[in-house]
CSV table of C-alpha atoms and ligand atoms in Angstrom, one decimal:
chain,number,residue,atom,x,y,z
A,27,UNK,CA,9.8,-27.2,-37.5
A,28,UNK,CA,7.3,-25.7,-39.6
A,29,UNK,CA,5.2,-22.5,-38.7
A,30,UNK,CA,2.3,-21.1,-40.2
A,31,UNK,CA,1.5,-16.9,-39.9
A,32,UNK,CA,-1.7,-15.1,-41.9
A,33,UNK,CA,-3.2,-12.3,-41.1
A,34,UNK,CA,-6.8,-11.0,-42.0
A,35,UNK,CA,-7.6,-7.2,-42.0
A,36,UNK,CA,-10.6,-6.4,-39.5
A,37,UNK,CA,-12.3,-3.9,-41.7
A,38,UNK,CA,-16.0,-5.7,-41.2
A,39,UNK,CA,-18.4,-7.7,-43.1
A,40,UNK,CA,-16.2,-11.4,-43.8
A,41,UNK,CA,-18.0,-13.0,-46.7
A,42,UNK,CA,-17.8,-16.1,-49.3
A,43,UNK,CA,-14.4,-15.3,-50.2
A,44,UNK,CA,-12.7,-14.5,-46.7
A,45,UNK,CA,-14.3,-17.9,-45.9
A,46,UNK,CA,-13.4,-20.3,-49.0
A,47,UNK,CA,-10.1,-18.0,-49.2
A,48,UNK,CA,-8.7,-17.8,-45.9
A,49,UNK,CA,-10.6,-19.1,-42.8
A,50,UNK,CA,-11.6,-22.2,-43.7
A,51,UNK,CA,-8.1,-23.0,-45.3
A,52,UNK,CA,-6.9,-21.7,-41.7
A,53,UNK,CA,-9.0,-24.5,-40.2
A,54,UNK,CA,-7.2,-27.2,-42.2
A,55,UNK,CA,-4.0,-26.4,-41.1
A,56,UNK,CA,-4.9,-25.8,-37.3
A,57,UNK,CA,-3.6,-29.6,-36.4
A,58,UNK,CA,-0.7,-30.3,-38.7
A,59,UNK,CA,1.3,-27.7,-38.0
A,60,UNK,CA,1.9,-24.5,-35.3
A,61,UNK,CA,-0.1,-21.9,-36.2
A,62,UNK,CA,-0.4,-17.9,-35.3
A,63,UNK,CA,-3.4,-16.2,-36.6
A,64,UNK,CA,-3.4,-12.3,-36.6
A,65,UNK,CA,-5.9,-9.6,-36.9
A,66,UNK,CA,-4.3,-6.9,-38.5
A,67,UNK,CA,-5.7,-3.9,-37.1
A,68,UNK,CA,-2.4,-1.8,-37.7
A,69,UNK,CA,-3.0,-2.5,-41.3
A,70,UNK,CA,-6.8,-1.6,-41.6
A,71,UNK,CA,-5.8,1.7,-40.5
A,72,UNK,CA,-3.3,2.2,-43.7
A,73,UNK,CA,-6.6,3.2,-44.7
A,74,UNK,CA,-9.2,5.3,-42.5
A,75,UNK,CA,-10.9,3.1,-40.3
A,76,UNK,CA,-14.0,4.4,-37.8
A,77,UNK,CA,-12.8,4.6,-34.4
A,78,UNK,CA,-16.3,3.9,-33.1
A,79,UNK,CA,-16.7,0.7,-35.3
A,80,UNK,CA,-12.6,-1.0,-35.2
A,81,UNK,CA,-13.2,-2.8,-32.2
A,82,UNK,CA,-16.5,-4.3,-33.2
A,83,UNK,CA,-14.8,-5.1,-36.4
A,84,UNK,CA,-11.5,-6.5,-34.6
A,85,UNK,CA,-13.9,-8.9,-32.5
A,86,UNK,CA,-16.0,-9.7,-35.4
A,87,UNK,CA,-13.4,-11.2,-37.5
A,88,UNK,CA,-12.1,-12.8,-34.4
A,89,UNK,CA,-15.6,-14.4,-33.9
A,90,UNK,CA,-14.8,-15.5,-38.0
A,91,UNK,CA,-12.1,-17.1,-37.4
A,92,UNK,CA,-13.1,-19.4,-34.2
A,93,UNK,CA,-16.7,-20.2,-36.1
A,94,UNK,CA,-15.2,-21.2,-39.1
A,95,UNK,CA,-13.6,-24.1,-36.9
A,96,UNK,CA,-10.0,-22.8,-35.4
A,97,UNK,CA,-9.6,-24.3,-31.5
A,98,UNK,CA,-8.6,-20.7,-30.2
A,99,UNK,CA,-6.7,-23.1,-27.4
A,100,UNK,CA,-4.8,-24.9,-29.6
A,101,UNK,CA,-3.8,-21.7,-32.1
A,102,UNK,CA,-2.5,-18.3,-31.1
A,103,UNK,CA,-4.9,-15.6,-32.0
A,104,UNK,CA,-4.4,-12.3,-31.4
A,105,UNK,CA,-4.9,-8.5,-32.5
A,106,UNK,CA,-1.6,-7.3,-34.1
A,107,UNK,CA,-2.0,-3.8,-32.1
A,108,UNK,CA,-1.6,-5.7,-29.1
A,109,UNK,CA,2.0,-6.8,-29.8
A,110,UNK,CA,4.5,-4.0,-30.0
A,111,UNK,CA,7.3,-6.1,-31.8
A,112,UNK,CA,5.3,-5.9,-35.5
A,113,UNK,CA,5.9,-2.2,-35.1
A,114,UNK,CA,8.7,-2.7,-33.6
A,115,UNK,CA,10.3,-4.9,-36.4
A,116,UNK,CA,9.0,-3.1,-39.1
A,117,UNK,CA,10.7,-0.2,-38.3
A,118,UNK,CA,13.8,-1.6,-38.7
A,119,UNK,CA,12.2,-3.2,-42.3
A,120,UNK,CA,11.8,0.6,-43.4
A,121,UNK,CA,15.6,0.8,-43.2
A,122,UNK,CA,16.0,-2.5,-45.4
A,123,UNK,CA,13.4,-2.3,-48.2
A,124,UNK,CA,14.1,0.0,-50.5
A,125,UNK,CA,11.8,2.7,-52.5
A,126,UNK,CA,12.7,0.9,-55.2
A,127,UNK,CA,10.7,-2.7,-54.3
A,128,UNK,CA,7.8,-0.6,-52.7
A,129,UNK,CA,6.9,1.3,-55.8
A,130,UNK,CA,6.5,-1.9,-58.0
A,131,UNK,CA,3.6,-3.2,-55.3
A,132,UNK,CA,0.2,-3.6,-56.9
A,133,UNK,CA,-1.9,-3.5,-54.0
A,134,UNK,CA,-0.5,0.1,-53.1
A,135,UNK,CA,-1.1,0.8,-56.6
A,136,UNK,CA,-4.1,-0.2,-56.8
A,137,UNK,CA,-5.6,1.0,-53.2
A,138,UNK,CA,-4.3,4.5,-53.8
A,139,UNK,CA,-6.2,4.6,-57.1
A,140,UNK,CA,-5.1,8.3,-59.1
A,141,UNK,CA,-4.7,10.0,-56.2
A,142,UNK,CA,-0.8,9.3,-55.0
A,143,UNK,CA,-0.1,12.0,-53.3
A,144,UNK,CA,-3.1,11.4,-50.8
A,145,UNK,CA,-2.2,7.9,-49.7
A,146,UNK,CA,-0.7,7.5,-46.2
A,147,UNK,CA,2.7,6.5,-45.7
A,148,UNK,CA,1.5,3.5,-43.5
A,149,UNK,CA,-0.1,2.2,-46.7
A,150,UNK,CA,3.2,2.8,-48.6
A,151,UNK,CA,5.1,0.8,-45.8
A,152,UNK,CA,2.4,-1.5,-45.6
A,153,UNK,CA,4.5,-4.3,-46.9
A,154,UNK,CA,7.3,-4.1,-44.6
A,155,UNK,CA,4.8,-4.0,-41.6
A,156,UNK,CA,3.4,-7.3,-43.2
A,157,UNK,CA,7.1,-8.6,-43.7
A,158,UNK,CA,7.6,-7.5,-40.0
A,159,UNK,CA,4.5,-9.6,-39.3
A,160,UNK,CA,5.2,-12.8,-40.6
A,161,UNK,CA,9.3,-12.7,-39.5
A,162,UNK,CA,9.3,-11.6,-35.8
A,163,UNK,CA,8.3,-15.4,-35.7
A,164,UNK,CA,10.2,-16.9,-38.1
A,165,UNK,CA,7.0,-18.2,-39.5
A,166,UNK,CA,8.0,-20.7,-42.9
A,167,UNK,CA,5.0,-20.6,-44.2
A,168,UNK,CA,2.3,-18.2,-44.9
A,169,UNK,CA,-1.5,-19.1,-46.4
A,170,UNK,CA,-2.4,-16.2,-48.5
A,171,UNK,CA,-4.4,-15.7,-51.9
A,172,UNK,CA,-3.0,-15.2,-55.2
A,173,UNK,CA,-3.5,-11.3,-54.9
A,174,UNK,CA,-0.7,-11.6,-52.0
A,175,UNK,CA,2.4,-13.2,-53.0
A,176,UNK,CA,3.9,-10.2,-54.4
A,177,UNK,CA,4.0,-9.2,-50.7
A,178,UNK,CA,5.4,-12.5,-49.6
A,179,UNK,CA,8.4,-12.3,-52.8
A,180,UNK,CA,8.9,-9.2,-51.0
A,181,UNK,CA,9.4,-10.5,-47.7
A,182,UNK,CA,11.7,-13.0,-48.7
A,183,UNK,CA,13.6,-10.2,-50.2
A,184,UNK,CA,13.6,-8.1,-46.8
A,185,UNK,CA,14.6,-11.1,-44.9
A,186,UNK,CA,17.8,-11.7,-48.0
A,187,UNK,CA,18.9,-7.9,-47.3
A,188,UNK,CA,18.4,-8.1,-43.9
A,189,UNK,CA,20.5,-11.4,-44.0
A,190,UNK,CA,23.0,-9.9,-46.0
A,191,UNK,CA,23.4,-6.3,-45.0
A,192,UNK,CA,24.2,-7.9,-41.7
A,193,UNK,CA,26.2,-10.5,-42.8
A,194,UNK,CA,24.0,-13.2,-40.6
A,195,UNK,CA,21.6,-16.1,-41.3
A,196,UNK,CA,19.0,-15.1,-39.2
A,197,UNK,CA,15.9,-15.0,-41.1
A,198,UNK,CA,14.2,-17.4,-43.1
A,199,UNK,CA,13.0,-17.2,-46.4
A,200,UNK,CA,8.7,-17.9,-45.9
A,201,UNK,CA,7.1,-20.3,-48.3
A,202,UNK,CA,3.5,-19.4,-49.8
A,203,UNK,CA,0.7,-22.4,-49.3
A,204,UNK,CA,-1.6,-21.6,-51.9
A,205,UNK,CA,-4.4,-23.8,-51.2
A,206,UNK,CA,-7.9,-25.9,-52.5
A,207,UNK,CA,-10.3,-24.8,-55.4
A,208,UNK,CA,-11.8,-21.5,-55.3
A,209,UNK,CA,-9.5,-19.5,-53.2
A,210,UNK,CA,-10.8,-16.7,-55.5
A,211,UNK,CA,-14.3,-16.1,-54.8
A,212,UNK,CA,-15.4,-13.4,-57.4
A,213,UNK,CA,-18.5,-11.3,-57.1
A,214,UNK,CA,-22.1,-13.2,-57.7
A,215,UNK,CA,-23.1,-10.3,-60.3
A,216,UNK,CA,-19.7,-10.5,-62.4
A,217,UNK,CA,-17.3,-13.2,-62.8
A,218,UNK,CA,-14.4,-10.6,-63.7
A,219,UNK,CA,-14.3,-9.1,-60.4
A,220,UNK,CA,-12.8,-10.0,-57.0
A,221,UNK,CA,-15.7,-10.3,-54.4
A,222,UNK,CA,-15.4,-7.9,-52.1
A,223,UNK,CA,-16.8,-5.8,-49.1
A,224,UNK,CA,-16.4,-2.9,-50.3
A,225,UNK,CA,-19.0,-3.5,-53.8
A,226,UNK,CA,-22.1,-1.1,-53.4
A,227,UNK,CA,-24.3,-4.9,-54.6
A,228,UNK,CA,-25.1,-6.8,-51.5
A,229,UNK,CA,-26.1,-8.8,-53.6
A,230,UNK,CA,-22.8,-9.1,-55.5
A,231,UNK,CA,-21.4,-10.7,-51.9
A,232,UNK,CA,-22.8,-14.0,-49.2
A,233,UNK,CA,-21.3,-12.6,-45.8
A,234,UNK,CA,-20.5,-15.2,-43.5
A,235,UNK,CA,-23.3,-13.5,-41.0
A,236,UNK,CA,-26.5,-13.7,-43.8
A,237,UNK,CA,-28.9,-16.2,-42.4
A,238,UNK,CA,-30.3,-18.9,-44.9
A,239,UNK,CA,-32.7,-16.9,-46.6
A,240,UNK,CA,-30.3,-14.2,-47.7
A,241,UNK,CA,-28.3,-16.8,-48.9
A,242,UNK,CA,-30.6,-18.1,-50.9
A,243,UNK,CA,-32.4,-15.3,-52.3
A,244,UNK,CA,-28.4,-13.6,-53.5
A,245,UNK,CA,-27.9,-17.3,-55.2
A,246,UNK,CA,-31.0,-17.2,-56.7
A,247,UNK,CA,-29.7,-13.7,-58.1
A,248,UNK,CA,-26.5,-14.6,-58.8
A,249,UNK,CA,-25.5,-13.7,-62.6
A,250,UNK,CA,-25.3,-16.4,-65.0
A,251,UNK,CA,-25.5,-17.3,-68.9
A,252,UNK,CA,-28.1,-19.1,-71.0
A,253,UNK,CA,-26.1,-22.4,-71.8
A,254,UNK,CA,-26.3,-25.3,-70.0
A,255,UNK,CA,-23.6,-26.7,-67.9
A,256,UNK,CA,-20.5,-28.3,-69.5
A,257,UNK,CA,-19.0,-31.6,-69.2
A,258,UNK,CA,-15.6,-30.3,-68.3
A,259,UNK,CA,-13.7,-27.3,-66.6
A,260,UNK,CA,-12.7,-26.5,-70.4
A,261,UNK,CA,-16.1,-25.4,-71.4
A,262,UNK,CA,-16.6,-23.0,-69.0
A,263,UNK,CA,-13.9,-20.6,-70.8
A,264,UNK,CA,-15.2,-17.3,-71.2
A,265,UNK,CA,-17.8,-18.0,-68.9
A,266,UNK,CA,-16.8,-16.2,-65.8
A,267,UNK,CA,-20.1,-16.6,-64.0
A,268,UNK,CA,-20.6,-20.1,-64.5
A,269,UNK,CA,-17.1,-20.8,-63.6
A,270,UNK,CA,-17.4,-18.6,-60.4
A,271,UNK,CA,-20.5,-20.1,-59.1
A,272,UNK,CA,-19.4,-23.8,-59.7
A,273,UNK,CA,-15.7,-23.0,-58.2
A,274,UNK,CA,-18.1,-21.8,-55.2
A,275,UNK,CA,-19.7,-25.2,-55.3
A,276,UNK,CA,-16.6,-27.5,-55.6
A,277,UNK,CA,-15.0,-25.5,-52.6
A,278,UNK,CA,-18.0,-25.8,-50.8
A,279,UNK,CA,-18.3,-29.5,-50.9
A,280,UNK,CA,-14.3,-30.4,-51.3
A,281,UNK,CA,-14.4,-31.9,-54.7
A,282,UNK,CA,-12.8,-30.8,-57.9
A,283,UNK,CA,-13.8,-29.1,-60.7
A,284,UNK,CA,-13.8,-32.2,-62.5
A,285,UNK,CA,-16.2,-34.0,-60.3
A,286,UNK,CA,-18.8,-30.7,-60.5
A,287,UNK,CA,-19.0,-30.5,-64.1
A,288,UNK,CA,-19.1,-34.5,-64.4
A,289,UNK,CA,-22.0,-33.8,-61.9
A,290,UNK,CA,-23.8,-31.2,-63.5
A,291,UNK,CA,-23.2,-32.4,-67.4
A,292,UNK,CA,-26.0,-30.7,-69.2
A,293,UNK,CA,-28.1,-29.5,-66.4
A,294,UNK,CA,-29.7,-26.1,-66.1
A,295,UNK,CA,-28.6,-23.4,-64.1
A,296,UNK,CA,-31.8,-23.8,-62.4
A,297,UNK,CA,-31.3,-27.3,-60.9
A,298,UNK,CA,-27.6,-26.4,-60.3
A,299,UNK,CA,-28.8,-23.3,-58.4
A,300,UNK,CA,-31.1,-25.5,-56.1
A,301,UNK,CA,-28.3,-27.8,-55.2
A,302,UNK,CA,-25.9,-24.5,-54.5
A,303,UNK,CA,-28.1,-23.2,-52.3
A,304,UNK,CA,-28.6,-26.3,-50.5
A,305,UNK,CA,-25.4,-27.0,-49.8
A,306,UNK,CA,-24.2,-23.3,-49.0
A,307,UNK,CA,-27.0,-22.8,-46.7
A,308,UNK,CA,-26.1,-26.2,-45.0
A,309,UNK,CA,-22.2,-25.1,-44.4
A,310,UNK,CA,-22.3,-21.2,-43.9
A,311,UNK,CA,-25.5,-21.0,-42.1
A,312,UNK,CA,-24.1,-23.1,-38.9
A,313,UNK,CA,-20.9,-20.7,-39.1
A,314,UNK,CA,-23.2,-17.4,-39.2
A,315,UNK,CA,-25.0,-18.4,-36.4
A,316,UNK,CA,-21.7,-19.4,-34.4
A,317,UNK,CA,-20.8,-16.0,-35.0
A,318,UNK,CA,-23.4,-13.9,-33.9
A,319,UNK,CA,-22.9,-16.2,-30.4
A,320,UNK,CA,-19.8,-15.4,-30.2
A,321,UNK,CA,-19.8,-11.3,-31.2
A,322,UNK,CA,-22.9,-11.8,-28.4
A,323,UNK,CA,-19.9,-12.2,-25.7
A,324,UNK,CA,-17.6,-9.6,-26.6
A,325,UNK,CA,-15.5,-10.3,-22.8
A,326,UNK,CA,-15.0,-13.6,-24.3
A,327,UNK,CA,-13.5,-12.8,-27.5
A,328,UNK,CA,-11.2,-10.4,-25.3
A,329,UNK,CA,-10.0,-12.7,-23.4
A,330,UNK,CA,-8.7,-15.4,-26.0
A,331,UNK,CA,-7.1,-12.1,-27.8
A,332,UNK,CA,-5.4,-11.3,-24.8
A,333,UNK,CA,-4.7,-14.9,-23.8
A,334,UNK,CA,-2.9,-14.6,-27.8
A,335,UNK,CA,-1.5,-11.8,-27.7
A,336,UNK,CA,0.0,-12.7,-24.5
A,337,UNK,CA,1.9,-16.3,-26.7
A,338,UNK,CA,2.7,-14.3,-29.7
A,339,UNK,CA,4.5,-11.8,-27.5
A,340,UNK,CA,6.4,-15.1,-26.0
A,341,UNK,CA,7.7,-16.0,-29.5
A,342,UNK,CA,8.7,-12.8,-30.4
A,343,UNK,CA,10.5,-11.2,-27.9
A,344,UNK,CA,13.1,-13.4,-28.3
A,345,UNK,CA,13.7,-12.6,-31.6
A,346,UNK,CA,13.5,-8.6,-31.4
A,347,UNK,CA,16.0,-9.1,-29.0
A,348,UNK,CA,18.6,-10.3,-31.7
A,349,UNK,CA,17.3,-8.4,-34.2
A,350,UNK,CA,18.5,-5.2,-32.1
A,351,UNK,CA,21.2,-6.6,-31.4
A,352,UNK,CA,22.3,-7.8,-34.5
A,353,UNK,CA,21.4,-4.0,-36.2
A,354,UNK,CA,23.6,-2.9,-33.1
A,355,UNK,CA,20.7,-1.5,-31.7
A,356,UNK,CA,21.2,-0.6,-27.4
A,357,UNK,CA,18.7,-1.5,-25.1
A,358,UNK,CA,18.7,-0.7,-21.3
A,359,UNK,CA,20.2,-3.5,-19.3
A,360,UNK,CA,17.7,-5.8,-17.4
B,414,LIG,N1,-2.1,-8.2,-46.5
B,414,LIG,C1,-2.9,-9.3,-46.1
B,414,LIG,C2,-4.3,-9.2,-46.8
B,414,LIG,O1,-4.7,-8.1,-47.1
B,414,LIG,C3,-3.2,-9.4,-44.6
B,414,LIG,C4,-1.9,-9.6,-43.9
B,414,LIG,C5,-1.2,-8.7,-43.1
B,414,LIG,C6,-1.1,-10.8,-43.9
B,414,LIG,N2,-0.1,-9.3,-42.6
B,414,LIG,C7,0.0,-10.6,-43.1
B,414,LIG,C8,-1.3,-12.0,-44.6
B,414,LIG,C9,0.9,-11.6,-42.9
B,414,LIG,C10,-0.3,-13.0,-44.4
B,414,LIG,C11,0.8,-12.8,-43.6
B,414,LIG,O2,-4.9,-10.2,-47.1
């Protein structure tokens, strides 16, 4: 039996990319297979996170993830604070990665920028906290983004040690699902880098709460060359922008890149532009509006956290218990 874990940091603003990346990719899977979907609050605060702001956040990206179309009664959602056995399990993770595998990460690399020294341990260990994340329910596979699966290798390496060391077959090795067009959204003023929350542009960024207008006016922005559009994907090498904006477009609408350019053969990037905002107006709009509902009724979105917490503690107790047991670990009789 297959089951899916991802997790999405609540550290505010969702946008373009969280959507075409990760939500709506989510949605898609919601009725094929089991699915727990996590908002990892323990890993947003790797990283200093406002205490005044991290539950508005935590409840906005839950808000994200049921208006981009997941049936919170049919799929577990849940804050990852509110289930003890992530930390629980990634203690004993700590004790099987080694210093070795966590050095080589990007992401840490990257996120703690020149200044080594200053970085928390928790985003050091980050990667055994996601390991501990995915594992505690056996999940086999995991929806991420490219910028990800160095994390996943190194989960299947954790769960190999962790196999090993204890001479057991207990966890099993999780399977990526990279999925659709576009799931790298980059930023609307320059096709070379990731779009992101954290740019100083708003304009370089559509968050999934801009209303139609905003939408339209950051399209109508957006960065873009001088040449028309080309017949196929192949002519829009070395053109980052025009690439970015029609990956947005075949995402979007579900087709290929293929099908966009065959579309768009020789058209200006003013018609083209018309027709992007047209159609992201017509899907993100609906899903901005569902969200401002929903972050409208906090006590709602507490009580399908809690309602998830409450499952995902279900499936995982079970399999703390064994882990402890297996690492020899005592706990006080029932
Ligand atoms: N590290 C992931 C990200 O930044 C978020 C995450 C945490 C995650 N735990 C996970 C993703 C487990 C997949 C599975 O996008």
């Amino acid at each position: 039996m297959s089951r899916i874990f991802s997790g999405v940091q609540p550290t505010g603003d969702l946008h373009l990319g969280n959507y075409l990346g990760a939500l709506r990719n989510w949605a898609a899977l919601q009725n094929r297979y089991e699915c727990i979907y996590c908002v990892v609050d323990l890993h947003a605060i790797t990283q200093w996170q406002d205490p005044k702001e991290l539950p508005a956040n935590t409840r906005e990206v839950t808000a994200g993830l049921i208006a981009a179309g997941l049936d919170s009664e049919t799929n577990i959602i849940f804050n990852q604070s509110a289930v003890p056995a992530h930390a629980e399990l990634a203690w004993i993770f700590n004790c099987v990665a080694r210093l070795g595998w966590l050095n080589r990460m990007t992401q840490f690399k990257e996120k703690a920028g020149k200044n080594r020294e200053n970085a928390s341990v928790g985003l050091y260990a980050y990667p055994s906290l996601m390991a501990a994340d995915i594992l505690v329910y056996k999940a086999t596979h995991v929806p991420v983004g490219e910028d990800q699966k160095q994390h996943l290798e190194l989960t299947r390496d954790i769960a190999q040690k962790f196999n090993n060391d204890f001479g057991v077959e207990f966890f099993p090795m999780v399977e990526p699902l990279i999925l659709g067009e576009a799931t790298r959204v980059m930023s609307l003023r320059d096709g070379s880098s990731k779009m992101s929350k954290s740019d100083p542009s708003e304009n370089s960024r559509i968050n999934m709460t801009d209303d139609a207008d905003t939408i339209a006016r950051k399209l109508r922005r957006a960065k873009t060359d001088p040449e028309p559009l080309p017949e196929t994907p192949a002519g829009l090498d070395g053109r980052p922008e025009a690439r970015n904006l029609l990956g947005i477009y075949a995402a979007l609408c579900d087709k290929t890149m293929e099908d966009v350019c065959r579309e768009f053969a020789g058209a200006q990037f003013s018609r083209f532009k018309d027709s992007i905002t047209e159609l992201a107006v017509s899907v993100l709009a609906p899903i901005g509006g569902e969200m401002s509902r929903l972050t409208a009724d906090p006590a709602y979105l507490d009580r399908v956290l809690a309602r998830g917490a409450e499952q995902a503690s279900e499936i995982a107790k079970p399999v703390l218990d064994d882990v402890y047991d297996i690492v020899g670990l005592l706990r006080p009789a029932p």
